[in-house]
Coordinates of C-alpha atoms in Angstrom, one line a residue:
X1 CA -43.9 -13.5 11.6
X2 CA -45.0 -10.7 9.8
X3 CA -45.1 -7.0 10.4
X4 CA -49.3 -7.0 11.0
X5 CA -48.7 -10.2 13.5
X6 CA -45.6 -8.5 15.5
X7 CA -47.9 -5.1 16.3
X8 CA -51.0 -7.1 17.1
X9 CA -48.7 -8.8 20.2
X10 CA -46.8 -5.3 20.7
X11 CA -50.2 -3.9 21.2
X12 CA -52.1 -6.3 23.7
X13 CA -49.4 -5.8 26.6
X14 CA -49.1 -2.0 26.1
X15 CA -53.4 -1.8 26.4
X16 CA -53.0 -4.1 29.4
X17 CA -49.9 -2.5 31.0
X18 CA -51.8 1.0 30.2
X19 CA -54.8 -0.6 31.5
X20 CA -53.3 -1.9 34.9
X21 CA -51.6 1.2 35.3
X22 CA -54.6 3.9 34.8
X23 CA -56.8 1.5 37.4
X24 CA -54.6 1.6 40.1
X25 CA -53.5 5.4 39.1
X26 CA -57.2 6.8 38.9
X27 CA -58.2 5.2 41.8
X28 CA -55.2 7.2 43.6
X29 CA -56.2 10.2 42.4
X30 CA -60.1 9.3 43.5
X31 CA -58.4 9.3 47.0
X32 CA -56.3 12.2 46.7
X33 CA -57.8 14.7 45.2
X34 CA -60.8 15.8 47.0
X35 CA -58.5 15.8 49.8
X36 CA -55.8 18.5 47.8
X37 CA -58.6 20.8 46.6
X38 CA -59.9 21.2 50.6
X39 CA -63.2 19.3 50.2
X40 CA -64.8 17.6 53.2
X41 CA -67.3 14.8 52.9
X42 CA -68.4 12.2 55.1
X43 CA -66.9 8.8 54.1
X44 CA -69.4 5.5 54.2
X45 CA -69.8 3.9 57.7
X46 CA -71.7 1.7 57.9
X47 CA -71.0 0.7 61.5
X48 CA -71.2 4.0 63.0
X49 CA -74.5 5.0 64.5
X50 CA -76.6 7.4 63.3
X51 CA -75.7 10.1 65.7
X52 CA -72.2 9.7 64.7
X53 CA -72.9 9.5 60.5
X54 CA -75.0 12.6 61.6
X55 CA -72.3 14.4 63.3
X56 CA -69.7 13.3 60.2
X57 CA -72.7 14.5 58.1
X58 CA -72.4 18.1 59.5
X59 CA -68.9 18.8 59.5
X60 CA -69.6 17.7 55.9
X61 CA -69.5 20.2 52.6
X62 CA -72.1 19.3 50.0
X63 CA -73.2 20.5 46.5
X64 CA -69.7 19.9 45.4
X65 CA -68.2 18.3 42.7
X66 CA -68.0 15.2 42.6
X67 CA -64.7 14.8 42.0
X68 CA -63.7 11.6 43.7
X69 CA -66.6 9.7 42.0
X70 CA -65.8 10.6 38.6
X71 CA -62.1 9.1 38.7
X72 CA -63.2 6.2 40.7
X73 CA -65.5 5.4 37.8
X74 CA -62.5 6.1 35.5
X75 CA -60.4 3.7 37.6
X76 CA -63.4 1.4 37.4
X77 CA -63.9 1.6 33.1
X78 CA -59.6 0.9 32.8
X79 CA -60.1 -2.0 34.9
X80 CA -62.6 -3.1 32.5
X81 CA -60.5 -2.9 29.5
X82 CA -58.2 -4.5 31.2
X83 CA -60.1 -7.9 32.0
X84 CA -60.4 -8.8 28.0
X85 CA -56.7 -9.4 28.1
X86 CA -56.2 -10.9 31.1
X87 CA -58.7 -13.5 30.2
X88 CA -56.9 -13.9 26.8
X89 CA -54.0 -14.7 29.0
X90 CA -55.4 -17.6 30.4
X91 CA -57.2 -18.7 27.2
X92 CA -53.9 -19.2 25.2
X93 CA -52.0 -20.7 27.7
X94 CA -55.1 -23.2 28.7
X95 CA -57.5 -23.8 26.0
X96 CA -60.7 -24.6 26.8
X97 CA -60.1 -24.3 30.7
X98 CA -63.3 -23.0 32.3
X99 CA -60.7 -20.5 33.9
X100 CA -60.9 -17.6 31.3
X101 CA -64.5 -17.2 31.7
X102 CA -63.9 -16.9 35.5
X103 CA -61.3 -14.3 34.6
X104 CA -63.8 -12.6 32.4
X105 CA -66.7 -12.7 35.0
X106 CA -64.9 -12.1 38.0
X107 CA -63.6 -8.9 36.0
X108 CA -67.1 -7.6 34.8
X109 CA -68.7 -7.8 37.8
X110 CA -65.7 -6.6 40.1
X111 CA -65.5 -3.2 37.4
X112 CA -69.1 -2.9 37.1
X113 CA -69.5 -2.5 40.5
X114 CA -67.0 -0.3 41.1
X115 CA -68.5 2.0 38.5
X116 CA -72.0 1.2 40.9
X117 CA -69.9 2.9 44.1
X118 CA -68.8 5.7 42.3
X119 CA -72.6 6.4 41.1
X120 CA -74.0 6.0 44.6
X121 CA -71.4 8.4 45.6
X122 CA -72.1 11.1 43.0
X123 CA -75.6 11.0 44.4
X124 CA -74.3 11.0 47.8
X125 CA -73.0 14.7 47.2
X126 CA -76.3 15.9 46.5
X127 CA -77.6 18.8 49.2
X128 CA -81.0 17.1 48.9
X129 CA -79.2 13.6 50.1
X130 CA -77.4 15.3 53.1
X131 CA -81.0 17.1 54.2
X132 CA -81.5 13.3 55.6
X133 CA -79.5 11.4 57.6
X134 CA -81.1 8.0 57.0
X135 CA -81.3 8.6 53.2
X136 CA -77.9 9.9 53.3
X137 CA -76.4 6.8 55.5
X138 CA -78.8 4.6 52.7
X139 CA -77.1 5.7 50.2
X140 CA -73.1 5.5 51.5
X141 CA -74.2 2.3 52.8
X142 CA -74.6 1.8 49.1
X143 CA -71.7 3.0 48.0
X144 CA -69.4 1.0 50.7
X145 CA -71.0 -2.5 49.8
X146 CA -70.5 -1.8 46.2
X147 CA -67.2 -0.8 46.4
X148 CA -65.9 -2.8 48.8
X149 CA -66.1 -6.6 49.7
X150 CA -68.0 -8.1 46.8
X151 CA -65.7 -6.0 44.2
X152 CA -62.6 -6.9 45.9
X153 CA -63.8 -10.7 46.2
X154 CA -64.4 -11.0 42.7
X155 CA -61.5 -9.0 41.4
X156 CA -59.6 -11.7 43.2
X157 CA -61.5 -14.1 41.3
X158 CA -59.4 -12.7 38.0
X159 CA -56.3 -12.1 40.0
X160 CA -56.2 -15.6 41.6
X161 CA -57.2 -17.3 38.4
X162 CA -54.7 -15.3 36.4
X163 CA -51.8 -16.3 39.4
X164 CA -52.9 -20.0 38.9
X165 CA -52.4 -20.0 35.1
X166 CA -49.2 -18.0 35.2
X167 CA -47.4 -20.5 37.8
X168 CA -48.9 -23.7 36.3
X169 CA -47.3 -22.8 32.5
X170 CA -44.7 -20.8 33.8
X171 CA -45.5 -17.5 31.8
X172 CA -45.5 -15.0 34.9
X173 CA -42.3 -14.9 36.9
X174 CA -43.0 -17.5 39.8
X175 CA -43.0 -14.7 43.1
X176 CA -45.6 -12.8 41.1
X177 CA -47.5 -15.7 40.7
X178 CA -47.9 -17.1 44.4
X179 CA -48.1 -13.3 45.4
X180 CA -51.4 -13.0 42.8
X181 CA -52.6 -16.3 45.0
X182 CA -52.5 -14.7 48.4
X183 CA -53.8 -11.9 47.2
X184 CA -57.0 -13.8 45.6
X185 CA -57.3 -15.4 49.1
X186 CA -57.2 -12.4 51.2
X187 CA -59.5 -10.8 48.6
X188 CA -62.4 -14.1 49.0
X189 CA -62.0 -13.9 52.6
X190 CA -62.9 -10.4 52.8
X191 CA -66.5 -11.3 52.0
X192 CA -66.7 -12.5 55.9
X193 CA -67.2 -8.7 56.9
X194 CA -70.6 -9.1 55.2
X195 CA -71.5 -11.0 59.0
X196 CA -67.8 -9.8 61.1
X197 CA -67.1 -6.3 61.2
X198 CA -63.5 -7.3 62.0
X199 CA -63.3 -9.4 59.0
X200 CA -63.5 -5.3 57.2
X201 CA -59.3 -5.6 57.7
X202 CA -59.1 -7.4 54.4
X203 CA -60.8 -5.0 52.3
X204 CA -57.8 -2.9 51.9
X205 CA -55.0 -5.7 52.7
X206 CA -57.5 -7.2 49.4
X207 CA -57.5 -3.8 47.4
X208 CA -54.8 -1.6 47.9
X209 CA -52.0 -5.0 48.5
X210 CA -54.1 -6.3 44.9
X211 CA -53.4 -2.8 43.1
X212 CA -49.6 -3.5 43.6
X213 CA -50.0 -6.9 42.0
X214 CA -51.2 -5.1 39.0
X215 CA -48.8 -2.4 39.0
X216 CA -46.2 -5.3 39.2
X217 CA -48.4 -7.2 36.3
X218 CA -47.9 -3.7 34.1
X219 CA -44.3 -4.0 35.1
X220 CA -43.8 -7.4 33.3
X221 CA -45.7 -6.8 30.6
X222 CA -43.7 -3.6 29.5
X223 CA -40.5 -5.6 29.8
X224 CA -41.4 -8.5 27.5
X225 CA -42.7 -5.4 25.4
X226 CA -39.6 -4.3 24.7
X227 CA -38.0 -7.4 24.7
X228 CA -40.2 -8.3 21.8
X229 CA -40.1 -5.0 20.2
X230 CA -36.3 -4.8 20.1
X231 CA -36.2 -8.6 18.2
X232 CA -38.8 -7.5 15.8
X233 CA -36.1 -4.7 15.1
X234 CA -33.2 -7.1 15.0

């Protein structure tokens, strides 16, 4: 192997390790954050009647910064440089499986929406957005849809498809495998709470349960980094 060829597969798990890591760690701080610096802002509920969305709508600062929208969009754009690798993955381990471009596209989407929610909800923190309530429950109905069900169903398109490769050729460690597989289900089934409002559960079991699968992803692939790196020395 020569020098060029051991960086090239140093570098493609550190990206995707990085990668993993700042999507779960900006959408954190998207959470957090606003929270920290005092601001108060009306969360998307779509179930609630107007009168409550109005009353949440009051009790609601506006003109700020829109500080949880900009690192959920961040969190989106490091999932998306994560999906290139992840469909790589399954590419060299099943050539020619339809499975990669599932990987790919269930990525794509799954990021580009996210990077949708976080729009909506810059434009959610305009004053002249909170001045109506209907335009103003438009527009986090917006950002909930977005960011919810249909990007955690198709992010479990790449996780599920990733799990499935990684337990069929062995390359992921087997309980990291059927874990990416209920994950992927949880994450499909959460598309019911487009009809069942109770069906909303699996939108964070789907999202915050999938975010420890790719911390746990990162984890792996900084191991066998090293692992590499140190024989490369040797």
């Amino acid at each position: 192997m020569s020098i060029n060829e051991s960086a090239a597969d140093l570098r493609g798990p550190r990206v995707a390790a990085t990668a993993a890591v700042a999507y779960v760690g900006c959408f954190a701080v998207s959470l957090i954050l606003p929270g920290l610096l005092g601001q108060r802002f009306a969360a998307p509920v779509p179930y609630a009647s107007d009168e409550e969305v109005a009353a949440k709508l009051a009790a609601s600062d506006h003109g700020l910064v829109p500080i949880g929208a900009f690192w959920q969009a961040a969190s989106a754009l490091a999932l998306l440089v994560f999906v290139p690798y992840a469909a790589q993955f399954v590419r060299g381990r099943v050539p020619g499986s339809a499975l990669a471009g599932l990987v790919q596209a269930g990525g794509v989407v799954s990021g580009g929406l996210l990077v949708l929610s976080a729009s909506a909800q810059w434009i959610s923190y305009q004053p002249t957005v909170a001045a109506d309530v209907h335009l103003f429950r438009a527009v986090t109905d917006l950002v909930f849809i977005t960011g919810a069900a249909p990007h955690v169903a198709t992010l479990g398109f790449l996780v599920g498809a990733v799990a499935y490769v990684g337990r069929k050729t062995g390359a992921l460690p087997a309980w990291l495998n059927w874990f990416g597989l209920v994950i992927a289900a949880v994450s499909l089934v959460s598309m019911l709470s487009l009809m069942f409002e109770v069906a909303t559960i699996f939108i964070p079991l789907g999202r915050y349960v999938g975010m420890i699968w790719f911390l746990a992803v990162a984890a792996v692939l900084w191991s066998r980094r090293e692992a590499t790196a140190s024989a490369v020395r040797q």
